[in-house]
Amino acid sequence: MSEGHSDLLSAAREDAGHEVQVALPLFDDPEPLVEDEVESDQIDIEEAIEATNSAPVPEAGSEARIAVEPEPAAATPAPVAEPAPRPVVTPAPEPEIDPEPLEPARSLVPADFALPHGGALDALVRWGYKMGVPGSVLAAPLRKPARPRFLAMVETPLAGDRVAGMSLRAGQMQVAGLKVAIAKLDFGSPSKLAEPFVRAVHGFTWMRDLSSCAPRGQCADTSGAIFEKWLAKNPEPGKGPAWDVELAGLRLLNWLVHTPVLLSGEGERLKNPLLEAIEMTARWLDRQVANGEDRMAQVTGWTAIVAAGLLLPDGKPRRLHGEAGLLRTLGELVSDDGGVLSRSPTAQAQAIALLTDLRACYEAVKEEPPTVLDALLGLLVPALLSLRMGDRGLGSWQGSAVVGEPALDSLVTASGVRARPMVDARHWGYQRVRAKEGVLVMDAAPPPKPRHARHGCASTLAFEFSHGAQRIVVNCGGAELAGALVPARIEQGLRGTSAHSTLVLDEANSTAVLINGKIGKGVEEVDFHRETVHTNERKAAKLEASHNGYVARHGLLHRRILILSDDGTELRGEDVLEPSGRKGKRGKIGFAIRFHLGRGVEARLTDDAMGVHLALADASYWQFRLAGSSGEAHCALEDSLWVDGQGRPHGTQQIVVEGMAARSGERFPWLLKKMG
């Protein structure tokens, strides 16, 4: 602990008294209440929560039940009622709060996924190509097939990682923070590469990084050497990760989009081998794309097929076939509010990058892209931005590592979409509140279905909280990078409930975490309610959600209430265990409510073990405090870790509220507040 922070904590502890040092009394302030239509009463927070639980069922539209259902197809926009006239009042300073949720008019509709009107001839060509008729025959039946060549060079707006590109030129491939000499890489398939390197080596994702670090002519030697090594080990389609649909699609798309970085200067000699490899991979994808592991993999394959149809001669039949498959699969990948069904920020960013590259391919050949590309980008980007924290990077959800501000800004700029973060996403599942410098994000939906999960996590009702550029409460994250700097042996642990800032009952995951990124039974439905509440004359945002992940095993429902003040300096919460049946069970069960602290947060327990002093890197001082009505619960500090955007794990701390809870139900109010 730094000297300045130590002095700050010591001074705070001395204010509590000379003989017994405890946390400052944070629960003396009036509690936030729901404002009635007629008047606003002030009662204790615990009484307010009891009143909320016993209140009549809200009218339709005020509360939503989020359950595991078949994937949403397309939603028809509902009419928006005009607001009733309101009396003119003197304007008061408005708190800095996020805008309203997406309007229904911006939801996806079936027309978004309709094929371009090309007439009966295009439909016949599409059907013929699907049946196996060669594209050259369908494109020009009365002449010889055109010689292989590139019809255009693509100028993509997406930028790569310049540092990773410079590392490549120095003979090292850098993935997720780990460097491996190119000479020691296994380019065969199957291979012994760790998962993060498999994607880079067989998906050729390194080409974007290389093209961003130097003029193309200076990169040709590096890219050419890697391409020749890969081609020597994979001369024709086979088995292994090199011939996984998603990686084959990534590889084909990168070959087409970043052709100049490979063929510049002396790389021209690789033109014919590259064209042959492109045509071979495109033909393989034509037959195998429907066998992709999930919808994200299939979308990647279809995107590459469309790009090949655009940039190669006699490619119109392939393009028509690819557009039909792409639009159909996109409709099955993205929910109504723009979130991918895996609920993974990394997959969301990948979908944005794919559509941005594909749009650049259309522009290269001066063709008009389907309208669905712009419509989808207009929804994908706000959904992704809903996970942006105060430091302008993304939070850690569904196994994804943090995406830093430069990479995120670059992606959003390249997409061409200017939008504010989505606030209330019922299908995407993440709820966001911004109050001045405070940003709160909560996972208020079930985990993805097993067939959609990539690095599925048992994170239901977890939250992240930041103030300014400091992340205060986080999730561990980084499971998708296991095998690089993150040890592979802890991958499943990083996906478990204990690696997220939420309640854990009996040391069990709320949803079963399986191998290979899959998940099992657990949370099936989440009840969620969002509203604005008041304390004195101040507004606050209240999020309330419950899940049934522990009902089958322990007969208890977990309910969480989070209330963020309008100035962003006070986060009140309550975790409630409720019996799911009519009769409460006897006995007690162990529980732990975990609050993983961000990097740079230094913590010290109070002497009564009911609170924690927090000194932040920005020299601010916060306190975490349990209410006196929390029964036998007490606070403890344990080690934790947090994976940054470069794939590096950092040792941190976590606050653990632990004890034994009555099976008949119990409540644990707490408060996190800025003190100076």
XYZ file of C-alpha atoms in Angstrom:
676
model
C 0.000 0.000 0.000
C 1.353 3.416 -0.957
C 2.253 5.871 1.780
C -0.394 8.397 0.749
C -3.141 5.805 0.801
C -1.945 4.412 4.116
C -2.119 7.865 5.663
C -5.599 8.359 4.249
C -6.860 5.095 5.683
C -5.180 5.703 9.032
C -6.738 9.152 9.314
C -10.179 7.751 8.528
C -9.789 5.057 11.153
C -8.663 7.558 13.785
C -11.849 9.575 13.283
C -13.870 6.653 14.593
C -12.549 6.927 18.132
C -9.490 6.215 20.265
C -10.341 2.868 21.795
C -12.509 1.102 19.183
C -12.153 1.948 15.506
C -15.173 1.319 13.300
C -16.414 2.596 9.967
C -18.169 5.931 9.706
C -21.968 5.688 10.245
C -23.176 5.541 6.648
C -26.740 4.428 7.335
C -27.855 7.627 9.105
C -28.942 9.320 5.871
C -32.571 9.049 4.690
C -33.069 6.050 2.480
C -34.253 6.397 -1.130
C -37.951 5.717 -1.606
C -40.312 5.201 -4.483
C -42.257 8.419 -5.015
C -46.046 8.062 -4.845
C -48.302 9.814 -7.320
C -49.664 12.072 -4.578
C -46.835 12.486 -2.098
C -43.478 10.993 -1.109
C -43.167 9.344 2.316
C -39.864 8.479 3.972
C -39.479 5.116 5.713
C -36.620 2.797 6.487
C -35.028 0.969 3.532
C -35.865 -2.437 4.950
C -39.521 -1.459 5.356
C -39.484 -0.108 1.813
C -38.180 -3.407 0.480
C -40.817 -5.330 2.437
C -43.474 -3.041 1.023
C -42.111 -3.640 -2.448
C -42.241 -7.412 -1.998
C -45.837 -7.331 -0.688
C -47.114 -4.731 -3.131
C -49.661 -5.648 -5.825
C -48.362 -6.845 -9.130
C -47.436 -3.830 -11.262
C -49.366 -3.052 -14.379
C -48.261 -4.566 -17.631
C -45.208 -2.858 -18.966
C -43.710 -1.919 -15.606
C -41.958 -5.233 -15.015
C -40.474 -7.764 -17.407
C -39.787 -11.457 -16.952
C -36.651 -12.594 -18.754
C -36.709 -16.329 -19.348
C -34.936 -18.854 -21.518
C -37.050 -18.929 -24.671
C -36.490 -19.795 -28.324
C -34.268 -17.240 -29.966
C -36.181 -14.111 -30.860
C -36.851 -13.800 -34.546
C -37.767 -10.267 -35.413
C -39.951 -7.969 -33.419
C -42.635 -5.761 -34.963
C -42.388 -2.257 -33.539
C -45.129 -1.364 -31.121
C -46.858 2.041 -31.338
C -45.516 4.577 -28.901
C -48.154 6.396 -26.888
C -47.859 10.176 -26.732
C -47.071 11.477 -23.237
C -49.805 13.290 -21.353
C -49.414 17.093 -21.047
C -47.628 18.185 -17.908
C -47.872 21.489 -16.036
C -45.171 24.059 -16.619
C -42.685 24.162 -13.756
C -39.527 26.085 -13.045
C -36.635 24.158 -14.593
C -34.255 22.589 -12.077
C -30.746 21.277 -12.661
C -31.082 17.821 -14.180
C -28.829 14.997 -12.947
C -26.538 13.467 -15.527
C -28.431 10.272 -16.303
C -28.411 8.056 -19.370
C -31.077 8.524 -22.054
C -34.197 6.404 -22.262
C -34.010 2.846 -23.659
C -34.113 2.209 -27.399
C -37.329 3.235 -29.029
C -39.446 0.359 -30.397
C -39.038 1.874 -33.855
C -35.365 0.951 -33.766
C -35.997 -2.729 -33.115
C -35.294 -5.229 -35.859
C -38.206 -6.113 -38.108
C -38.560 -8.923 -40.690
C -38.072 -6.477 -43.560
C -34.526 -5.813 -42.347
C -33.535 -9.365 -43.307
C -35.295 -9.495 -46.663
C -33.144 -10.308 -49.681
C -32.477 -7.506 -52.171
C -35.079 -7.502 -54.943
C -33.110 -8.976 -57.831
C -35.897 -10.620 -59.793
C -36.532 -14.190 -60.855
C -33.153 -14.515 -62.609
C -31.190 -13.859 -59.400
C -33.382 -16.340 -57.550
C -32.694 -18.954 -60.243
C -28.934 -18.289 -60.129
C -28.967 -18.540 -56.331
C -30.826 -21.855 -56.487
C -28.477 -23.233 -59.164
C -25.358 -22.355 -57.184
C -26.836 -23.936 -54.098
C -27.441 -27.123 -56.093
C -23.758 -27.261 -57.084
C -23.669 -25.652 -60.531
C -20.251 -23.949 -60.960
C -20.329 -20.194 -60.571
C -18.542 -19.611 -63.901
C -21.281 -21.520 -65.730
C -24.041 -19.519 -64.063
C -22.251 -16.172 -64.486
C -21.249 -16.582 -68.158
C -22.458 -19.859 -69.703
C -21.258 -18.956 -73.231
C -17.607 -18.190 -72.504
C -14.624 -19.786 -70.841
C -14.153 -19.251 -67.067
C -12.319 -16.034 -66.255
C -8.749 -16.336 -65.073
C -8.249 -15.994 -61.297
C -7.508 -12.425 -60.189
C -8.550 -9.814 -57.678
C -11.228 -7.426 -58.920
C -10.388 -4.739 -56.343
C -8.246 -3.969 -53.325
C -10.156 -3.345 -50.111
C -9.498 -0.333 -47.890
C -10.937 -1.304 -44.522
C -11.428 1.377 -41.853
C -10.615 -1.114 -39.094
C -7.194 -0.661 -37.493
C -5.100 -3.360 -35.861
C -2.790 -3.449 -32.869
C 0.362 -1.589 -33.880
C 2.416 -3.056 -31.021
C 1.460 -6.611 -32.009
C 2.355 -5.793 -35.620
C 5.799 -4.513 -34.676
C 6.309 -7.634 -32.598
C 5.558 -9.732 -35.694
C 8.180 -7.881 -37.712
C 10.640 -8.646 -34.909
C 9.893 -12.377 -35.235
C 7.476 -12.730 -32.305
C 3.741 -13.365 -32.452
C 2.050 -11.589 -29.541
C -1.377 -12.853 -28.511
C -3.180 -11.979 -25.265
C 0.038 -10.514 -23.856
C 2.143 -13.625 -24.530
C 4.929 -13.625 -27.137
C 6.014 -16.763 -28.989
C 8.746 -16.932 -31.626
C 7.258 -17.452 -35.091
C 9.875 -20.134 -35.735
C 8.487 -22.175 -32.816
C 4.824 -21.998 -33.818
C 3.072 -25.170 -34.915
C 1.190 -24.283 -38.108
C -0.236 -27.762 -38.554
C -3.808 -28.765 -37.852
C -4.444 -30.248 -35.380
C -1.716 -28.576 -33.352
C -0.644 -28.084 -29.746
C -1.258 -24.347 -29.766
C -3.153 -22.737 -26.899
C -6.644 -21.521 -27.775
C -5.771 -17.798 -28.167
C -2.939 -18.688 -30.579
C -5.117 -21.098 -32.564
C -7.383 -18.202 -33.537
C -4.475 -15.950 -34.508
C -2.511 -18.579 -36.476
C -5.366 -20.282 -38.348
C -7.628 -17.235 -38.594
C -4.795 -14.989 -39.862
C -6.048 -12.236 -37.555
C -2.436 -11.027 -37.284
C -2.680 -9.570 -40.804
C -4.671 -6.582 -39.527
C -2.013 -5.860 -36.890
C 0.784 -6.126 -39.438
C -0.942 -3.783 -41.880
C -1.263 -1.151 -39.116
C 2.385 -0.988 -38.053
C 4.315 -0.036 -41.223
C 3.992 0.569 -44.989
C 2.791 -2.536 -46.818
C 6.010 -3.048 -48.707
C 7.950 -3.356 -45.458
C 5.590 -6.065 -44.176
C 5.624 -8.366 -47.207
C 8.597 -10.441 -46.026
C 7.005 -11.159 -42.639
C 3.530 -11.922 -43.968
C 4.876 -13.980 -46.855
C 7.010 -16.167 -44.593
C 4.079 -16.918 -42.269
C 1.744 -17.614 -45.199
C 4.194 -20.048 -46.801
C 4.716 -21.915 -43.514
C 0.989 -22.238 -42.978
C 0.309 -23.324 -46.559
C 3.041 -25.984 -46.390
C 1.325 -27.554 -43.370
C -2.224 -27.163 -44.731
C -2.069 -27.733 -48.492
C -5.679 -28.927 -48.750
C -8.816 -29.148 -46.572
C -8.645 -31.555 -43.679
C -9.430 -31.806 -39.996
C -8.502 -29.717 -36.990
C -8.933 -26.045 -36.095
C -7.603 -24.837 -39.453
C -10.773 -26.263 -40.974
C -13.193 -25.056 -38.371
C -15.900 -22.993 -40.117
C -15.262 -19.861 -38.083
C -11.479 -19.911 -38.436
C -11.672 -20.763 -42.135
C -14.060 -17.848 -42.613
C -11.777 -15.482 -40.697
C -8.796 -16.663 -42.700
C -10.533 -16.202 -46.048
C -11.844 -12.754 -45.118
C -8.430 -11.584 -43.910
C -6.760 -12.874 -47.074
C -9.234 -10.882 -49.176
C -9.264 -7.692 -47.115
C -5.525 -7.529 -46.381
C -4.218 -8.798 -49.707
C -1.869 -5.783 -50.186
C 0.102 -6.572 -47.017
C 0.899 -10.000 -48.465
C 1.452 -9.223 -52.164
C 3.285 -5.895 -51.967
C 6.804 -5.727 -53.367
C 8.458 -9.135 -53.618
C 5.290 -10.737 -52.284
C 3.881 -10.648 -55.826
C 5.349 -14.128 -56.321
C 2.752 -15.443 -53.847
C -0.181 -14.194 -55.921
C -1.005 -17.507 -57.601
C -0.646 -19.638 -54.416
C -2.810 -17.132 -52.572
C -5.520 -17.156 -55.257
C -5.534 -20.959 -55.264
C -5.788 -21.067 -51.465
C -8.612 -18.520 -51.521
C -10.618 -20.459 -54.110
C -10.034 -23.758 -52.288
C -11.167 -22.288 -48.965
C -14.191 -20.585 -50.533
C -15.324 -23.862 -52.161
C -14.902 -25.677 -48.839
C -16.947 -23.034 -47.031
C -19.693 -23.240 -49.669
C -20.241 -26.853 -48.595
C -19.464 -26.676 -44.871
C -20.667 -23.272 -43.644
C -23.968 -24.648 -42.341
C -21.987 -26.987 -40.050
C -20.532 -24.120 -38.034
C -20.457 -24.659 -34.287
C -22.868 -21.797 -33.583
C -24.515 -18.854 -35.319
C -21.448 -16.653 -34.807
C -19.271 -19.186 -36.602
C -21.785 -19.460 -39.439
C -22.053 -15.676 -39.805
C -18.259 -15.528 -40.091
C -18.295 -18.185 -42.814
C -21.125 -16.540 -44.751
C -19.399 -13.134 -44.549
C -16.264 -14.608 -46.122
C -18.328 -16.274 -48.869
C -19.987 -12.965 -49.776
C -16.600 -11.208 -49.783
C -15.168 -13.859 -52.122
C -18.171 -13.435 -54.418
C -17.570 -9.702 -54.558
C -13.805 -9.696 -55.110
C -13.245 -12.674 -57.443
C -14.259 -13.099 -61.133
C -17.548 -14.850 -61.945
C -18.472 -14.349 -58.307
C -22.048 -13.119 -58.604
C -23.645 -16.562 -58.052
C -21.505 -17.060 -54.944
C -22.385 -13.573 -53.696
C -26.123 -14.142 -54.175
C -25.879 -17.504 -52.411
C -23.809 -15.969 -49.599
C -26.128 -12.997 -49.091
C -29.108 -15.288 -48.628
C -27.286 -17.384 -46.038
C -25.790 -14.349 -44.281
C -29.076 -12.489 -43.877
C -30.857 -15.593 -42.643
C -28.128 -16.401 -40.099
C -27.830 -12.801 -38.904
C -31.526 -12.931 -38.050
C -30.792 -15.931 -35.831
C -27.657 -14.423 -34.249
C -28.884 -11.037 -33.055
C -31.776 -10.411 -30.664
C -34.338 -7.657 -31.111
C -32.312 -5.076 -29.194
C -29.039 -5.750 -31.017
C -27.219 -8.095 -28.647
C -25.743 -11.373 -29.885
C -27.266 -14.443 -28.252
C -23.972 -15.555 -26.696
C -24.114 -12.322 -24.634
C -20.348 -12.062 -25.111
C -18.833 -8.575 -25.618
C -16.046 -10.160 -27.665
C -18.555 -11.856 -29.995
C -20.476 -8.572 -30.234
C -17.300 -6.730 -31.253
C -16.477 -9.501 -33.749
C -19.900 -9.146 -35.379
C -19.356 -5.381 -35.748
C -15.895 -5.948 -37.259
C -17.208 -8.554 -39.728
C -19.973 -6.295 -41.030
C -17.590 -3.328 -41.229
C -15.082 -5.326 -43.300
C -17.874 -6.655 -45.524
C -19.207 -3.170 -46.140
C -15.688 -2.147 -47.190
C -15.704 -5.035 -49.700
C -18.933 -3.725 -51.253
C -17.437 -0.246 -51.467
C -14.298 -1.610 -53.146
C -16.317 -3.005 -56.087
C -18.842 -0.111 -56.010
C -21.802 -2.347 -55.129
C -24.638 -1.357 -52.832
C -24.684 -3.531 -49.656
C -27.951 -4.932 -48.276
C -29.717 -2.445 -46.022
C -29.548 -4.915 -43.131
C -25.826 -4.211 -42.677
C -26.411 -0.610 -41.662
C -29.538 -1.510 -39.695
C -27.660 -4.124 -37.677
C -24.623 -1.941 -37.064
C -27.005 0.710 -35.749
C -28.133 -1.746 -33.054
C -24.939 -3.699 -32.401
C -22.892 -0.641 -31.490
C -25.226 0.856 -28.812
C -25.596 -2.587 -27.223
C -21.820 -2.972 -27.017
C -21.427 0.532 -25.587
C -23.865 -0.342 -22.790
C -20.937 -2.191 -21.155
C -18.631 0.834 -21.241
C -17.333 1.856 -17.822
C -16.047 5.187 -16.513
C -12.570 4.645 -17.986
C -14.320 4.224 -21.381
C -13.309 0.581 -21.670
C -15.679 -2.391 -21.613
C -16.479 -4.453 -18.551
C -15.699 -8.160 -18.108
C -18.705 -10.330 -18.983
C -19.275 -13.877 -20.259
C -15.566 -14.720 -20.197
C -14.477 -11.686 -22.218
C -11.437 -9.694 -21.254
C -11.537 -5.935 -20.893
C -11.505 -3.967 -24.145
C -9.615 -0.720 -23.621
C -10.688 2.728 -24.747
C -8.394 2.983 -27.837
C -9.512 -0.363 -29.290
C -13.184 0.336 -28.582
C -13.066 3.849 -30.028
C -11.323 2.534 -33.126
C -14.000 -0.118 -33.653
C -16.901 2.298 -33.167
C -15.341 4.893 -35.464
C -14.783 2.295 -38.175
C -18.407 1.149 -37.933
C -19.593 4.648 -38.831
C -22.270 4.510 -36.119
C -22.612 7.438 -33.744
C -24.812 6.385 -30.851
C -25.172 6.602 -27.113
C -24.946 3.454 -24.994
C -28.080 1.355 -24.706
C -29.590 1.647 -21.237
C -32.288 -1.003 -20.874
C -31.625 -4.156 -22.944
C -33.971 -6.981 -21.979
C -32.657 -9.552 -24.502
C -28.983 -8.501 -24.426
C -29.498 -8.619 -20.665
C -27.238 -5.838 -19.363
C -28.698 -2.895 -17.462
C -26.728 0.334 -17.370
C -27.018 3.391 -15.127
C -24.814 6.470 -15.440
C -25.067 9.197 -12.833
C -22.454 11.925 -13.337
C -19.132 10.120 -12.838
C -20.694 6.899 -11.542
C -21.394 4.021 -13.947
C -23.233 0.868 -12.887
C -23.736 -2.192 -15.118
C -25.762 -5.208 -13.971
C -26.288 -8.651 -15.515
C -30.074 -8.959 -15.326
C -30.742 -11.949 -17.595
C -30.151 -15.704 -17.626
C -26.869 -17.005 -19.064
C -26.896 -17.782 -22.794
C -28.336 -21.066 -23.945
C -25.764 -23.879 -24.084
C -25.763 -23.895 -27.889
C -24.941 -20.169 -27.982
C -22.460 -20.022 -25.091
C -18.809 -19.502 -26.010
C -17.206 -18.964 -22.615
C -20.475 -19.078 -20.707
C -20.402 -17.716 -17.147
C -22.648 -18.111 -14.109
C -22.766 -14.333 -13.596
C -26.487 -13.654 -13.114
C -27.132 -10.547 -10.930
C -23.415 -9.650 -10.836
C -22.542 -5.980 -11.284
C -19.621 -3.699 -12.050
C -19.274 -0.172 -10.731
C -16.844 2.614 -11.570
C -16.456 6.239 -10.569
C -14.572 8.456 -12.945
C -11.740 6.493 -14.491
C -11.473 4.156 -11.474
C -13.094 0.720 -11.570
C -14.198 -0.001 -8.015
C -16.205 -3.242 -8.270
C -15.413 -5.598 -11.161
C -15.631 -9.194 -12.332
C -12.464 -11.237 -12.835
C -12.989 -11.820 -16.587
C -10.483 -13.189 -19.084
C -11.618 -16.825 -19.375
C -11.437 -16.612 -23.181
C -7.702 -15.817 -22.924
C -6.836 -18.882 -20.846
C -3.758 -20.564 -22.268
C -1.725 -17.397 -22.751
C -0.746 -15.356 -19.675
C -3.920 -16.556 -17.956
C -3.273 -20.172 -16.844
C -5.520 -22.676 -18.622
C -6.189 -24.524 -15.358
C -8.208 -21.627 -13.913
C -10.429 -21.139 -16.968
C -13.484 -22.793 -15.411
C -12.928 -20.940 -12.147
C -12.988 -17.597 -13.981
C -16.386 -18.537 -15.394
C -17.870 -19.508 -12.029
C -20.179 -17.430 -9.856
C -17.383 -16.809 -7.329
C -15.393 -14.923 -9.980
C -18.208 -12.389 -10.284
C -19.474 -9.718 -7.919
C -22.632 -11.418 -6.713
C -23.945 -13.841 -4.099
C -22.743 -17.454 -3.961
C -24.765 -19.997 -2.012
C -23.081 -23.048 -0.483
C -19.992 -22.454 -2.692
C -22.008 -23.578 -5.736
C -22.421 -21.895 -9.117
C -25.842 -20.436 -9.853
C -25.564 -22.137 -13.273
C -23.440 -25.226 -13.909
C -20.117 -24.405 -15.607
C -18.968 -27.149 -18.002
C -15.834 -27.680 -20.082
C -15.196 -26.193 -23.530
C -17.005 -22.987 -22.648
C -20.392 -24.631 -22.245
C -22.861 -24.273 -19.397
C -25.493 -26.549 -17.910
C -28.614 -26.212 -15.795
C -29.209 -23.429 -13.333
C -30.767 -20.017 -13.856
C -33.758 -20.341 -16.160
C -35.564 -17.072 -15.570
C -34.892 -13.635 -14.170
C -37.521 -11.183 -12.931
C -36.359 -7.610 -13.430
C -37.768 -4.193 -12.557
C -36.263 -0.757 -13.151
C -37.516 2.562 -11.831
C -36.549 6.011 -10.610
C -36.734 6.601 -6.871
C -36.285 9.691 -4.686
C -34.504 10.597 -1.496
C -35.359 14.093 -0.292
C -35.153 16.101 -3.533
C -32.602 13.861 -5.250
C -33.264 11.249 -7.860
C -31.750 7.775 -7.901
C -31.998 4.800 -10.234
C -33.178 1.510 -8.768
C -32.525 -1.902 -10.327
C -34.228 -4.932 -8.791
C -33.839 -8.482 -10.094
C -34.140 -12.059 -8.874
C -33.071 -15.438 -10.276
C -34.011 -19.059 -9.582
C -30.578 -20.631 -9.975
C -30.536 -21.997 -6.407
C -34.201 -22.984 -6.162
C -33.854 -26.585 -7.364
C -30.927 -27.377 -5.047
C -31.550 -25.225 -2.003
C -35.100 -23.908 -2.302
C -33.936 -20.273 -2.135
C -34.432 -17.395 -4.557
C -31.737 -14.721 -4.808
C -33.056 -11.162 -5.104
C -30.725 -8.176 -5.518
C -31.603 -4.478 -5.240
C -29.170 -1.767 -6.379
C -29.847 1.965 -5.952
C -27.396 4.505 -7.408
C -27.759 8.135 -6.345
C -27.953 10.824 -9.013
C -24.500 12.180 -8.109
C -22.927 8.723 -8.547
C -21.243 8.712 -5.141
C -23.551 6.377 -3.254
C -24.522 2.834 -4.187
C -27.011 1.164 -1.851
C -27.689 -2.516 -2.210
C -29.497 -5.406 -0.629
C -29.140 -9.122 -1.274
C -32.164 -11.138 -0.223
C -32.593 -14.900 0.071
C -36.253 -15.879 -0.174
C -37.761 -19.360 0.220
C -39.314 -20.399 -3.090
C -42.066 -22.535 -1.579
C -44.907 -21.599 0.720
C -43.232 -23.144 3.730
C -39.765 -22.090 4.819
C -37.187 -24.764 5.529
C -35.359 -25.126 8.800
C -31.655 -24.860 9.372
C -28.966 -22.640 7.898
C -26.774 -22.606 4.812
C -23.454 -20.933 4.088
C -23.319 -17.949 1.742
C -20.812 -15.408 0.454
C -21.471 -12.095 -1.277
C -18.364 -11.186 -3.248
C -17.285 -7.714 -4.353
C -14.141 -8.032 -6.496
C -12.202 -4.778 -6.288
C -10.609 -3.082 -9.260
C -6.918 -2.619 -9.798
C -5.502 0.191 -7.689
C -8.115 -0.113 -4.927
C -6.521 -0.684 -1.514
C -8.780 -2.109 1.182
C -8.610 -2.392 4.978
C -11.172 -3.977 7.295
C -12.755 -2.012 10.132
C -12.170 -3.359 13.627
C -15.770 -4.523 13.980
C -15.567 -6.494 10.659
C -18.750 -4.801 9.454
C -17.108 -2.453 6.977
C -14.114 -1.854 4.725
C -12.078 1.303 4.084
C -11.229 1.777 0.393
C -8.454 4.047 -0.873
C -8.513 4.542 -4.634
C -5.677 5.359 -7.000
C -7.232 8.773 -7.700
C -6.763 9.642 -3.976
C -10.487 9.434 -3.194
C -11.715 7.558 -0.145
C -14.767 5.255 -0.070
C -16.376 3.046 2.529
C -18.250 -0.226 2.244
C -20.562 -0.948 5.161
C -22.944 -3.734 6.158
C -26.184 -2.787 7.875
C -26.591 -3.878 11.471
C -29.602 -5.980 10.463
C -27.459 -8.412 8.458
C -27.609 -11.116 11.113
C -24.452 -13.150 11.568
C -22.855 -11.787 8.387
C -19.474 -10.106 8.579
C -16.870 -8.774 6.147
C -13.561 -10.349 5.199
C -10.854 -9.546 2.666
C -9.512 -12.192 0.300
C -7.183 -12.265 -2.689
C -8.615 -11.942 -6.185
C -7.421 -11.258 -9.720
C -8.508 -9.124 -12.640
C -7.514 -9.646 -16.297
C -6.781 -6.443 -18.223
C -7.237 -5.708 -21.916
C -3.779 -7.052 -22.767
C -4.533 -10.435 -21.224
C -2.399 -9.813 -18.142
C -3.808 -11.038 -14.802
C -3.326 -8.631 -11.897
C -3.530 -9.524 -8.228
C -6.330 -7.618 -6.496
C -8.532 -7.961 -3.408
C -12.167 -8.783 -2.864
C -14.632 -7.947 -0.116
C -16.469 -11.065 1.028
C -19.624 -10.750 3.096
C -20.016 -14.237 4.539
C -21.890 -16.168 7.175
C -24.760 -18.604 7.647
C -28.181 -17.698 6.295
C -31.471 -19.097 7.553
C -33.185 -21.334 5.015
C -36.403 -19.532 5.873
C -34.964 -16.426 4.207
C -32.665 -13.570 5.160
C -31.659 -10.069 4.000
C -28.273 -8.374 3.789
C -28.338 -4.592 3.184
C -25.043 -2.866 2.365
C -23.764 0.494 1.246
C -20.816 1.718 -0.825
C -20.258 5.447 -0.437
C -17.677 8.069 -1.321
C -16.436 9.818 1.814
C -13.829 12.175 0.401
